[in-house]
Tab-separated table of N, CA and C in Angstrom:
chain	number	residue	atom	x	y	z
N	591	MET	N	0.832	-1.196	0.000
N	591	MET	CA	0.000	0.000	0.000
N	591	MET	C	0.864	1.242	0.000
N	592	ASP	N	0.336	2.290	-0.551
N	592	ASP	CA	1.077	3.542	-0.603
N	592	ASP	C	0.985	4.248	0.739
N	593	SER	N	2.027	4.905	1.115
N	593	SER	CA	2.022	5.695	2.333
N	593	SER	C	1.742	7.139	1.970
N	594	LEU	N	0.845	7.764	2.698
N	594	LEU	CA	0.488	9.145	2.411
N	594	LEU	C	1.299	10.113	3.257
N	595	GLN	N	2.152	9.587	4.144
N	595	GLN	CA	2.896	10.462	5.029
N	595	GLN	C	4.041	11.170	4.315
N	596	ASN	N	4.636	10.517	3.324
N	596	ASN	CA	5.716	11.174	2.602
N	596	ASN	C	5.172	11.824	1.337
N	597	ASP	N	6.023	12.398	0.537
N	597	ASP	CA	5.581	13.130	-0.648
N	597	ASP	C	5.558	12.254	-1.895
N	598	THR	N	5.046	11.062	-1.782
N	598	THR	CA	4.954	10.193	-2.952
N	598	THR	C	3.690	10.498	-3.724
N	599	VAL	N	3.706	10.104	-4.974
N	599	VAL	CA	2.506	10.264	-5.788
N	599	VAL	C	1.758	8.945	-5.781
N	600	ILE	N	0.518	8.970	-6.210
N	600	ILE	CA	-0.307	7.772	-6.192
N	600	ILE	C	0.163	6.805	-7.265
N	601	GLU	N	0.291	5.566	-6.866
N	601	GLU	CA	0.560	4.504	-7.825
N	601	GLU	C	-0.508	3.454	-7.631
N	602	PRO	N	-0.963	2.839	-8.724
N	602	PRO	CA	-1.987	1.820	-8.571
N	602	PRO	C	-1.486	0.673	-7.698
N	603	THR	N	-2.346	0.172	-6.843
N	603	THR	CA	-2.003	-0.935	-5.996
N	603	THR	C	-2.192	-2.226	-6.773
N	604	PRO	N	-1.176	-3.089	-6.825
N	604	PRO	CA	-1.360	-4.342	-7.547
N	604	PRO	C	-2.388	-5.199	-6.838
N	605	SER	N	-3.254	-5.828	-7.597
N	605	SER	CA	-4.284	-6.657	-7.000
N	605	SER	C	-3.984	-8.111	-7.313
N	606	SER	N	-4.440	-8.952	-6.464
N	606	SER	CA	-4.232	-10.380	-6.639
N	606	SER	C	-5.095	-10.882	-7.785
N	607	SER	N	-4.506	-11.697	-8.650
N	607	SER	CA	-5.262	-12.204	-9.795
N	607	SER	C	-6.255	-13.266	-9.370
N	608	SER	N	-6.051	-13.870	-8.178
N	608	SER	CA	-6.972	-14.894	-7.724
N	608	SER	C	-8.227	-14.311	-7.089
N	609	THR	N	-8.188	-13.032	-6.710
N	609	THR	CA	-9.332	-12.393	-6.075
N	609	THR	C	-10.173	-11.676	-7.124
N	610	THR	N	-11.472	-11.966	-7.122
N	610	THR	CA	-12.378	-11.261	-8.018
N	610	THR	C	-12.977	-10.102	-7.247
N	611	LEU	N	-12.749	-8.897	-7.749
N	611	LEU	CA	-13.256	-7.706	-7.076
N	611	LEU	C	-14.676	-7.418	-7.516
N	612	SER	N	-15.425	-6.791	-6.636
N	612	SER	CA	-16.795	-6.407	-6.976
N	612	SER	C	-16.763	-5.250	-7.972
N	613	ARG	N	-17.912	-4.985	-8.549
N	613	ARG	CA	-18.022	-3.871	-9.484
N	613	ARG	C	-17.640	-2.557	-8.804
N	614	TYR	N	-18.090	-2.388	-7.567
N	614	TYR	CA	-17.765	-1.187	-6.798
N	614	TYR	C	-16.255	-1.072	-6.584
N	615	GLU	N	-15.612	-2.162	-6.178
N	615	GLU	CA	-14.171	-2.141	-5.931
N	615	GLU	C	-13.393	-1.846	-7.210
N	616	ASN	N	-13.819	-2.413	-8.334
N	616	ASN	CA	-13.165	-2.120	-9.609
N	616	ASN	C	-13.296	-0.647	-9.976
N	617	GLN	N	-14.498	-0.099	-9.790
N	617	GLN	CA	-14.725	1.312	-10.110
N	617	GLN	C	-13.903	2.202	-9.182
N	618	LYS	N	-13.842	1.834	-7.909
N	618	LYS	CA	-13.069	2.612	-6.944
N	618	LYS	C	-11.590	2.609	-7.334
N	619	ARG	N	-11.075	1.454	-7.768
N	619	ARG	CA	-9.676	1.370	-8.190
N	619	ARG	C	-9.431	2.228	-9.435
N	620	ARG	N	-10.363	2.188	-10.403
N	620	ARG	CA	-10.222	3.019	-11.616
N	620	ARG	C	-10.270	4.506	-11.268
N	621	ASP	N	-11.183	4.885	-10.380
N	621	ASP	CA	-11.295	6.289	-9.963
N	621	ASP	C	-10.018	6.745	-9.267
N	622	TRP	N	-9.480	5.902	-8.391
N	622	TRP	CA	-8.261	6.231	-7.660
N	622	TRP	C	-7.101	6.418	-8.635
N	623	THR	N	-7.006	5.533	-9.615
N	623	THR	CA	-5.949	5.631	-10.624
N	623	THR	C	-6.112	6.902	-11.450
N	624	SER	N	-7.347	7.221	-11.832
N	624	SER	CA	-7.600	8.444	-12.608
N	624	SER	C	-7.202	9.691	-11.827
N	625	PHE	N	-7.559	9.721	-10.547
N	625	PHE	CA	-7.178	10.869	-9.728
N	625	PHE	C	-5.656	10.944	-9.615
N	626	GLY	N	-5.015	9.797	-9.471
N	626	GLY	CA	-3.558	9.761	-9.401
N	626	GLY	C	-2.911	10.309	-10.661
N	627	HIS	N	-3.450	9.934	-11.823
N	627	HIS	CA	-2.932	10.475	-13.085
N	627	HIS	C	-3.157	11.980	-13.157
N	628	TYR	N	-4.323	12.425	-12.695
N	628	TYR	CA	-4.636	13.855	-12.736
N	628	TYR	C	-3.627	14.660	-11.930
N	629	ILE	N	-3.346	14.240	-10.690
N	629	ILE	CA	-2.458	15.055	-9.858
N	629	ILE	C	-0.992	14.922	-10.277
N	630	THR	N	-0.610	13.795	-10.879
N	630	THR	CA	0.783	13.676	-11.324
N	630	THR	C	1.014	14.393	-12.650
N	631	ASN	N	-0.042	14.585	-13.457
N	631	ASN	CA	0.112	15.269	-14.743
N	631	ASN	C	-0.081	16.779	-14.639
N	632	ARG	N	-0.357	17.274	-13.455
N	632	ARG	CA	-0.448	18.727	-13.244
N	632	ARG	C	0.929	19.339	-13.387
N	633	THR	N	0.958	20.635	-13.595
N	633	THR	CA	2.244	21.330	-13.567
N	633	THR	C	2.200	22.349	-12.447
N	634	PRO	N	3.012	22.235	-11.440
N	634	PRO	CA	3.908	21.114	-11.163
N	634	PRO	C	3.119	19.925	-10.619
N	635	PRO	N	3.690	18.716	-10.715
N	635	PRO	CA	3.000	17.540	-10.171
N	635	PRO	C	2.726	17.718	-8.679
N	636	LEU	N	1.652	17.132	-8.231
N	636	LEU	CA	1.228	17.296	-6.845
N	636	LEU	C	1.322	15.961	-6.123
N	637	ALA	N	1.955	15.959	-4.957
N	637	ALA	CA	2.007	14.768	-4.128
N	637	ALA	C	0.675	14.628	-3.402
N	638	LEU	N	0.230	13.403	-3.228
N	638	LEU	CA	-1.057	13.158	-2.573
N	638	LEU	C	-1.093	13.735	-1.167
N	639	ALA	N	0.025	13.682	-0.468
N	639	ALA	CA	0.069	14.202	0.898
N	639	ALA	C	-0.206	15.701	0.945
N	640	ARG	N	-0.004	16.403	-0.158
N	640	ARG	CA	-0.230	17.852	-0.216
N	640	ARG	C	-1.566	18.203	-0.876
N	641	CYS	N	-2.333	17.217	-1.211
N	641	CYS	CA	-3.611	17.433	-1.885
N	641	CYS	C	-4.643	17.999	-0.906
N	642	THR	N	-5.389	19.001	-1.357
N	642	THR	CA	-6.406	19.630	-0.513
N	642	THR	C	-7.786	19.500	-1.177
N	643	GLY	N	-8.786	19.961	-0.475
N	643	GLY	CA	-10.137	19.962	-1.027
N	643	GLY	C	-10.228	20.793	-2.292
N	644	ALA	N	-9.461	21.870	-2.385
N	644	ALA	CA	-9.463	22.710	-3.592
N	644	ALA	C	-8.949	21.931	-4.794
N	645	HIS	N	-7.961	21.068	-4.582
N	645	HIS	CA	-7.455	20.245	-5.687
N	645	HIS	C	-8.512	19.231	-6.132
N	646	VAL	N	-9.263	18.700	-5.172
N	646	VAL	CA	-10.328	17.753	-5.508
N	646	VAL	C	-11.408	18.466	-6.324
N	647	VAL	N	-11.765	19.689	-5.935
N	647	VAL	CA	-12.761	20.460	-6.692
N	647	VAL	C	-12.250	20.737	-8.106
N	648	ASP	N	-10.977	21.046	-8.247
N	648	ASP	CA	-10.392	21.232	-9.589
N	648	ASP	C	-10.543	19.960	-10.420
N	649	PHE	N	-10.316	18.811	-9.798
N	649	PHE	CA	-10.463	17.528	-10.489
N	649	PHE	C	-11.912	17.327	-10.935
N	650	LEU	N	-12.861	17.649	-10.072
N	650	LEU	CA	-14.276	17.482	-10.424
N	650	LEU	C	-14.662	18.418	-11.570
N	651	ARG	N	-14.130	19.634	-11.562
N	651	ARG	CA	-14.393	20.572	-12.671
N	651	ARG	C	-13.759	20.070	-13.968
N	652	TYR	N	-12.582	19.485	-13.864
N	652	TYR	CA	-11.912	18.902	-15.026
N	652	TYR	C	-12.779	17.788	-15.632
N	653	LEU	N	-13.402	16.991	-14.788
N	653	LEU	CA	-14.233	15.880	-15.268
N	653	LEU	C	-15.490	16.349	-15.994
N	654	ASP	N	-15.908	17.595	-15.753
N	654	ASP	CA	-17.108	18.119	-16.414
N	654	ASP	C	-17.029	18.023	-17.935
N	655	GLN	N	-15.843	18.148	-18.493
N	655	GLN	CA	-15.714	18.106	-19.951
N	655	GLN	C	-16.077	16.738	-20.527
N	656	PHE	N	-16.115	15.706	-19.681
N	656	PHE	CA	-16.452	14.365	-20.148
N	656	PHE	C	-17.886	13.979	-19.792
N	657	GLY	N	-18.666	14.935	-19.292
N	657	GLY	CA	-20.028	14.657	-18.852
N	657	GLY	C	-20.981	14.353	-19.994
N	658	LYS	N	-22.095	13.719	-19.651
N	658	LYS	CA	-23.107	13.341	-20.642
N	658	LYS	C	-24.482	13.893	-20.293
N	659	THR	N	-24.551	14.774	-19.302
N	659	THR	CA	-25.828	15.324	-18.849
N	659	THR	C	-25.947	16.778	-19.286
N	660	LYS	N	-26.999	17.079	-20.022
N	660	LYS	CA	-27.242	18.446	-20.488
N	660	LYS	C	-27.756	19.270	-19.309
N	661	ILE	N	-27.019	20.348	-19.018
N	661	ILE	CA	-27.402	21.261	-17.938
N	661	ILE	C	-27.710	22.604	-18.573
N	662	HIS	N	-28.974	23.005	-18.523
N	662	HIS	CA	-29.406	24.243	-19.173
N	662	HIS	C	-28.952	25.464	-18.375
N	663	SER	N	-28.495	26.479	-19.089
N	663	SER	CA	-28.074	27.728	-18.447
N	663	SER	C	-29.308	28.588	-18.177
N	664	ASN	N	-29.125	29.642	-17.404
N	664	ASN	CA	-30.232	30.552	-17.067
N	664	ASN	C	-30.846	31.193	-18.311
N	665	LEU	N	-30.052	31.393	-19.360
N	665	LEU	CA	-30.525	32.059	-20.571
N	665	LEU	C	-31.215	31.110	-21.547
N	666	CYS	N	-31.115	29.824	-21.317
N	666	CYS	CA	-31.702	28.830	-22.219
N	666	CYS	C	-33.220	28.828	-22.075
N	667	PRO	N	-33.963	28.741	-23.205
N	667	PRO	CA	-35.427	28.690	-23.093
N	667	PRO	C	-35.933	27.433	-22.386
N	668	PHE	N	-35.095	26.405	-22.272
N	668	PHE	CA	-35.513	25.162	-21.608
N	668	PHE	C	-35.122	25.106	-20.143
N	669	PHE	N	-34.496	26.191	-19.634
N	669	PHE	CA	-34.099	26.234	-18.229
N	669	PHE	C	-35.332	26.069	-17.347
N	670	GLY	N	-35.286	25.132	-16.436
N	670	GLY	CA	-36.390	24.907	-15.508
N	670	GLY	C	-37.443	23.944	-16.016
N	671	HIS	N	-37.272	23.375	-17.198
N	671	HIS	CA	-38.235	22.411	-17.737
N	671	HIS	C	-37.679	20.999	-17.559
N	672	PRO	N	-38.418	20.133	-16.876
N	672	PRO	CA	-37.917	18.778	-16.650
N	672	PRO	C	-37.751	17.974	-17.941
N	673	SER	N	-38.613	18.206	-18.940
N	673	SER	CA	-38.543	17.464	-20.200
N	673	SER	C	-38.568	18.447	-21.364
N	674	PRO	N	-37.391	18.980	-21.757
N	674	PRO	CA	-37.375	19.956	-22.855
N	674	PRO	C	-37.796	19.316	-24.170
N	675	SER	N	-38.465	20.109	-25.018
N	675	SER	CA	-39.016	19.576	-26.261
N	675	SER	C	-38.085	19.734	-27.459
N	676	GLY	N	-36.958	20.409	-27.295
N	676	GLY	CA	-36.065	20.626	-28.435
N	676	GLY	C	-34.610	20.618	-28.036
N	677	ALA	N	-33.767	20.831	-29.036
N	677	ALA	CA	-32.322	20.846	-28.796
N	677	ALA	C	-31.852	22.253	-28.433
N	678	CYS	N	-30.741	22.321	-27.740
N	678	CYS	CA	-30.143	23.607	-27.392
N	678	CYS	C	-28.629	23.442	-27.367
N	679	THR	N	-27.935	24.529	-27.151
N	679	THR	CA	-26.468	24.502	-27.174
N	679	THR	C	-25.861	24.477	-25.774
N	680	CYS	N	-26.645	24.173	-24.776
N	680	CYS	CA	-26.120	24.124	-23.408
N	680	CYS	C	-25.098	22.991	-23.285
N	681	PRO	N	-24.109	23.179	-22.395
N	681	PRO	CA	-23.025	22.197	-22.298
N	681	PRO	C	-23.455	20.894	-21.624
N	682	LEU	N	-22.711	19.850	-21.939
N	682	LEU	CA	-22.865	18.581	-21.244
N	682	LEU	C	-21.925	18.609	-20.046
N	683	ARG	N	-22.424	18.172	-18.908
N	683	ARG	CA	-21.612	18.176	-17.691
N	683	ARG	C	-21.824	16.866	-16.947
N	684	GLN	N	-21.016	16.665	-15.936
N	684	GLN	CA	-21.188	15.491	-15.084
N	684	GLN	C	-22.449	15.687	-14.237
N	685	ALA	N	-23.212	14.642	-14.077
N	685	ALA	CA	-24.399	14.689	-13.229
N	685	ALA	C	-23.976	14.722	-11.762
N	686	TRP	N	-24.774	15.408	-10.950
N	686	TRP	CA	-24.455	15.521	-9.536
N	686	TRP	C	-24.333	14.148	-8.886
N	687	GLY	N	-25.235	13.233	-9.176
N	687	GLY	CA	-25.196	11.908	-8.566
N	687	GLY	C	-23.910	11.170	-8.883
N	688	SER	N	-23.418	11.338	-10.097
N	688	SER	CA	-22.157	10.698	-10.489
N	688	SER	C	-20.985	11.294	-9.716
N	689	LEU	N	-20.979	12.609	-9.570
N	689	LEU	CA	-19.900	13.263	-8.825
N	689	LEU	C	-19.939	12.875	-7.353
N	690	ASP	N	-21.131	12.812	-6.799
N	690	ASP	CA	-21.290	12.458	-5.397
N	690	ASP	C	-20.784	11.034	-5.151
N	691	ALA	N	-21.149	10.110	-6.032
N	691	ALA	CA	-20.688	8.725	-5.902
N	691	ALA	C	-19.171	8.634	-6.071
N	692	LEU	N	-18.632	9.385	-7.021
N	692	LEU	CA	-17.186	9.403	-7.258
N	692	LEU	C	-16.436	9.870	-6.010
N	693	VAL	N	-16.901	10.954	-5.413
N	693	VAL	CA	-16.256	11.487	-4.210
N	693	VAL	C	-16.325	10.452	-3.087
N	694	GLY	N	-17.444	9.764	-2.963
N	694	GLY	CA	-17.559	8.720	-1.943
N	694	GLY	C	-16.558	7.597	-2.151
N	695	ARG	N	-16.399	7.165	-3.402
N	695	ARG	CA	-15.433	6.095	-3.692
N	695	ARG	C	-14.003	6.564	-3.439
N	696	LEU	N	-13.690	7.796	-3.857
N	696	LEU	CA	-12.341	8.317	-3.646
N	696	LEU	C	-12.041	8.537	-2.161
N	697	ARG	N	-13.063	8.926	-1.428
N	697	ARG	CA	-12.896	9.117	0.017
N	697	ARG	C	-12.532	7.790	0.681
N	698	ALA	N	-13.219	6.724	0.278
N	698	ALA	CA	-12.930	5.397	0.820
N	698	ALA	C	-11.544	4.919	0.374
N	699	ALA	N	-11.202	5.138	-0.884
N	699	ALA	CA	-9.904	4.700	-1.409
N	699	ALA	C	-8.762	5.416	-0.703
N	700	TYR	N	-8.940	6.694	-0.420
N	700	TYR	CA	-7.903	7.467	0.270
N	700	TYR	C	-7.570	6.825	1.612
N	701	GLU	N	-8.594	6.461	2.355
N	701	GLU	CA	-8.372	5.858	3.670
N	701	GLU	C	-7.804	4.446	3.542
N	702	GLU	N	-8.214	3.718	2.511
N	702	GLU	CA	-7.666	2.375	2.289
N	702	GLU	C	-6.190	2.425	1.926
N	703	HIS	N	-5.743	3.518	1.355
N	703	HIS	CA	-4.344	3.670	0.967
N	703	HIS	C	-3.522	4.343	2.061
N	704	GLY	N	-4.020	4.331	3.267
N	704	GLY	CA	-3.240	4.821	4.399
N	704	GLY	C	-3.512	6.246	4.814
N	705	GLY	N	-4.475	6.900	4.205
N	705	GLY	CA	-4.780	8.276	4.559
N	705	GLY	C	-5.566	8.373	5.850
N	706	ASN	N	-5.399	9.466	6.529
N	706	ASN	CA	-6.094	9.726	7.786
N	706	ASN	C	-7.488	10.285	7.486
N	707	ALA	N	-8.498	9.755	8.139
N	707	ALA	CA	-9.874	10.191	7.896
N	707	ALA	C	-10.066	11.678	8.193
N	708	GLU	N	-9.357	12.204	9.185
N	708	GLU	CA	-9.513	13.609	9.555
N	708	GLU	C	-8.909	14.557	8.523
N	709	THR	N	-7.937	14.089	7.759
N	709	THR	CA	-7.291	14.949	6.769
N	709	THR	C	-7.663	14.557	5.345
N	710	ASN	N	-8.707	13.773	5.182
N	710	ASN	CA	-9.124	13.294	3.872
N	710	ASN	C	-9.601	14.466	3.011
N	711	PRO	N	-8.895	14.780	1.905
N	711	PRO	CA	-9.300	15.933	1.093
N	711	PRO	C	-10.627	15.732	0.376
N	712	PHE	N	-11.063	14.491	0.224
N	712	PHE	CA	-12.327	14.214	-0.463
N	712	PHE	C	-13.531	14.494	0.431
N	713	GLY	N	-13.292	14.634	1.723
N	713	GLY	CA	-14.365	14.982	2.646
N	713	GLY	C	-14.267	16.415	3.134
N	714	ALA	N	-13.390	17.191	2.522
N	714	ALA	CA	-13.156	18.569	2.962
N	714	ALA	C	-14.357	19.463	2.643
N	715	ARG	N	-14.464	20.543	3.372
N	715	ARG	CA	-15.578	21.487	3.201
N	715	ARG	C	-15.714	22.006	1.782
N	716	PRO	N	-14.636	22.401	1.085
N	716	PRO	CA	-14.816	22.908	-0.281
N	716	PRO	C	-15.471	21.870	-1.217
N	717	VAL	N	-15.181	20.605	-0.996
N	717	VAL	CA	-15.775	19.549	-1.826
N	717	VAL	C	-17.266	19.442	-1.527
N	718	ARG	N	-17.624	19.456	-0.247
N	718	ARG	CA	-19.044	19.378	0.126
N	718	ARG	C	-19.824	20.579	-0.402
N	719	VAL	N	-19.227	21.764	-0.314
N	719	VAL	CA	-19.882	22.981	-0.815
N	719	VAL	C	-20.062	22.897	-2.326
N	720	TYR	N	-19.021	22.460	-3.029
N	720	TYR	CA	-19.099	22.339	-4.491
N	720	TYR	C	-20.199	21.351	-4.892
N	721	LEU	N	-20.253	20.198	-4.232
N	721	LEU	CA	-21.288	19.213	-4.567
N	721	LEU	C	-22.693	19.758	-4.299
N	722	ARG	N	-22.848	20.506	-3.210
N	722	ARG	CA	-24.155	21.097	-2.907
N	722	ARG	C	-24.550	22.108	-3.981
N	723	GLU	N	-23.583	22.926	-4.427
N	723	GLU	CA	-23.867	23.921	-5.469
N	723	GLU	C	-24.232	23.246	-6.790
N	724	VAL	N	-23.515	22.181	-7.145
N	724	VAL	CA	-23.823	21.445	-8.374
N	724	VAL	C	-25.219	20.848	-8.288
N	725	ARG	N	-25.548	20.244	-7.151
N	725	ARG	CA	-26.869	19.640	-6.970
N	725	ARG	C	-27.971	20.675	-7.123
N	726	ASP	N	-27.814	21.816	-6.467
N	726	ASP	CA	-28.839	22.856	-6.529
N	726	ASP	C	-28.964	23.444	-7.925
N	727	LEU	N	-27.837	23.698	-8.575
N	727	LEU	CA	-27.868	24.256	-9.926
N	727	LEU	C	-28.548	23.296	-10.899
N	728	GLN	N	-28.217	22.018	-10.806
N	728	GLN	CA	-28.810	21.047	-11.722
N	728	GLN	C	-30.292	20.841	-11.434
N	729	ALA	N	-30.681	20.913	-10.187
N	729	ALA	CA	-32.098	20.782	-9.857
N	729	ALA	C	-32.888	21.967	-10.418
N	730	LYS	N	-32.342	23.178	-10.310
N	730	LYS	CA	-33.009	24.362	-10.860
N	730	LYS	C	-33.085	24.291	-12.375
N	731	ALA	N	-32.018	23.813	-12.997
N	731	ALA	CA	-31.989	23.729	-14.455
N	731	ALA	C	-33.041	22.755	-14.968
N	732	ARG	N	-33.368	21.748	-14.179
N	732	ARG	CA	-34.387	20.778	-14.574
N	732	ARG	C	-35.770	21.165	-14.076
N	733	GLY	N	-35.856	22.182	-13.234
N	733	GLY	CA	-37.145	22.589	-12.704
N	733	GLY	C	-37.628	21.692	-11.586
N	734	ILE	N	-36.699	21.038	-10.917
N	734	ILE	CA	-37.045	20.127	-9.829
N	734	ILE	C	-36.417	20.654	-8.556
N	735	SER	N	-37.230	20.826	-7.533
N	735	SER	CA	-36.649	21.275	-6.273
N	735	SER	C	-36.131	20.055	-5.540
N	736	TYR	N	-34.965	20.192	-4.966
N	736	TYR	CA	-34.360	19.093	-4.243
N	736	TYR	C	-34.478	19.389	-2.769
N	737	GLN	N	-35.362	18.700	-2.099
N	737	GLN	CA	-35.540	18.860	-0.670
N	737	GLN	C	-35.092	17.590	0.021
N	738	LYS	N	-34.396	17.739	1.112
N	738	LYS	CA	-33.956	16.585	1.870
N	738	LYS	C	-35.188	15.906	2.458
N	739	LYS	N	-35.254	14.602	2.302
N	739	LYS	CA	-36.407	13.858	2.811
N	739	LYS	C	-36.332	13.775	4.328
N	740	LYS	N	-37.491	13.986	4.949
N	740	LYS	CA	-37.557	13.869	6.393
N	740	LYS	C	-37.963	12.444	6.744
N	741	ARG	N	-37.480	11.984	7.870
N	741	ARG	CA	-37.834	10.633	8.316
N	741	ARG	C	-39.299	10.579	8.693
N	742	LYS	N	-39.932	9.494	8.313
N	742	LYS	CA	-41.330	9.309	8.699
N	742	LYS	C	-41.368	8.680	10.082
N	743	ARG	N	-42.220	9.226	10.898
N	743	ARG	CA	-42.401	8.654	12.239
N	743	ARG	C	-43.535	7.647	12.178
N	744	PRO	N	-43.480	6.622	13.017
N	744	PRO	CA	-44.563	5.634	13.021
N	744	PRO	C	-45.888	6.302	13.356
N	745	LEU	N	-46.964	5.855	12.700
N	745	LEU	CA	-48.270	6.465	12.892
N	745	LEU	C	-48.898	6.096	14.228
N	746	GLY	N	-48.667	4.898	14.704
N	746	GLY	CA	-49.281	4.447	15.950
N	746	GLY	C	-48.582	5.007	17.164
N	747	PRO	N	-49.174	4.812	18.334
N	747	PRO	CA	-48.539	5.273	19.572
N	747	PRO	C	-47.267	4.464	19.824
N	748	PRO	N	-46.369	5.023	20.608
N	748	PRO	CA	-45.138	4.289	20.898
N	748	PRO	C	-45.453	3.003	21.638
N	749	PRO	N	-44.663	1.965	21.451
N	749	PRO	CA	-44.949	0.688	22.114
N	749	PRO	C	-44.923	0.861	23.625
N	750	SER	N	-45.916	0.292	24.267
N	750	SER	CA	-46.012	0.434	25.722
N	750	SER	C	-45.206	-0.668	26.390
N	751	ARG	N	-44.833	-0.411	27.589
N	751	ARG	CA	-44.048	-1.372	28.360
N	751	ARG	C	-44.963	-2.338	29.123
N	752	SER	N	-46.265	-2.088	29.115
N	752	SER	CA	-47.187	-2.925	29.898
N	752	SER	C	-47.194	-4.360	29.385
N	753	GLY	N	-47.079	-4.534	28.074
N	753	GLY	CA	-47.056	-5.889	27.518
N	753	GLY	C	-45.837	-6.653	27.968
N	754	ALA	N	-44.728	-5.982	28.076
N	754	ALA	CA	-43.490	-6.631	28.483
N	754	ALA	C	-43.541	-7.015	29.948
N	755	SER	N	-44.130	-6.141	30.774
N	755	SER	CA	-44.170	-6.443	32.202
N	755	SER	C	-45.143	-7.579	32.491
N	756	SER	N	-46.285	-7.651	31.764
N	756	SER	CA	-47.241	-8.725	32.008
N	756	SER	C	-46.642	-10.067	31.599
N	757	CYS	N	-45.810	-10.056	30.587
N	757	CYS	CA	-45.150	-11.271	30.149
N	757	CYS	C	-44.192	-11.757	31.229
N	758	SER	N	-43.448	-10.824	31.817
N	758	SER	CA	-42.495	-11.228	32.844
N	758	SER	C	-43.226	-11.634	34.117
N	759	GLU	N	-44.400	-11.010	34.402
N	759	GLU	CA	-45.176	-11.406	35.565
N	759	GLU	C	-45.690	-12.821	35.398
N	760	THR	N	-46.119	-13.166	34.179
N	760	THR	CA	-46.609	-14.497	33.904
N	760	THR	C	-45.465	-15.491	34.111
N	761	THR	N	-44.326	-15.162	33.628
N	761	THR	CA	-43.182	-16.055	33.784
N	761	THR	C	-42.820	-16.200	35.248
N	762	MET	N	-42.874	-15.122	36.011
N	762	MET	CA	-42.551	-15.171	37.430
N	762	MET	C	-43.563	-16.034	38.180
N	763	SER	N	-44.871	-15.923	37.821
N	763	SER	CA	-45.887	-16.711	38.517
N	763	SER	C	-45.709	-18.194	38.192
N	764	GLN	N	-45.274	-18.510	36.982
N	764	GLN	CA	-45.047	-19.891	36.606
N	764	GLN	C	-43.850	-20.451	37.351
N	765	LEU	N	-42.860	-19.639	37.636
N	765	LEU	CA	-41.687	-20.102	38.348
N	765	LEU	C	-42.005	-20.404	39.800
N	766	LYS	N	-42.976	-19.723	40.382
N	766	LYS	CA	-43.333	-19.936	41.790
N	766	LYS	C	-44.052	-21.264	41.968
N	767	LEU	N	-44.681	-21.762	40.919
N	767	LEU	CA	-45.427	-23.017	41.056
N	767	LEU	C	-44.544	-24.164	41.175
């Protein structure tokens, strides 16, 4: 495994050929390798130990050029319409859900490669803020409000303890016999 304490760059971890990895693990390994290539191909190259949340946000912005989701701008006539009826020149970008999943996989990979959870750049505030802004912008562009779901509380009254005590009383009376 790579050590994050020194100024090394990310190198792919060799995997055992006898172990079959899950789809998630394969994707996480590919994402980790892609991020490693991104930071080593920067000018100047960046060591993982010096990587910050701002560098992660730069990586996410870089990935936008490979996106497949049409995000309408404020000036587009289809802005705010969930199902636009025609074509427009708005750019293709990465979908918020894809970015959110990517950050989750990279966050896990960072810790698996020896990184400290408290200093994980993938969980840094700038990354969380960027993801929230992308989510809100894309929801507005589609005309869908994104509200956090609230937990549903049970409709019935809370379970009473009387049933439990009568059960134990019955057991106690049976023991006395």
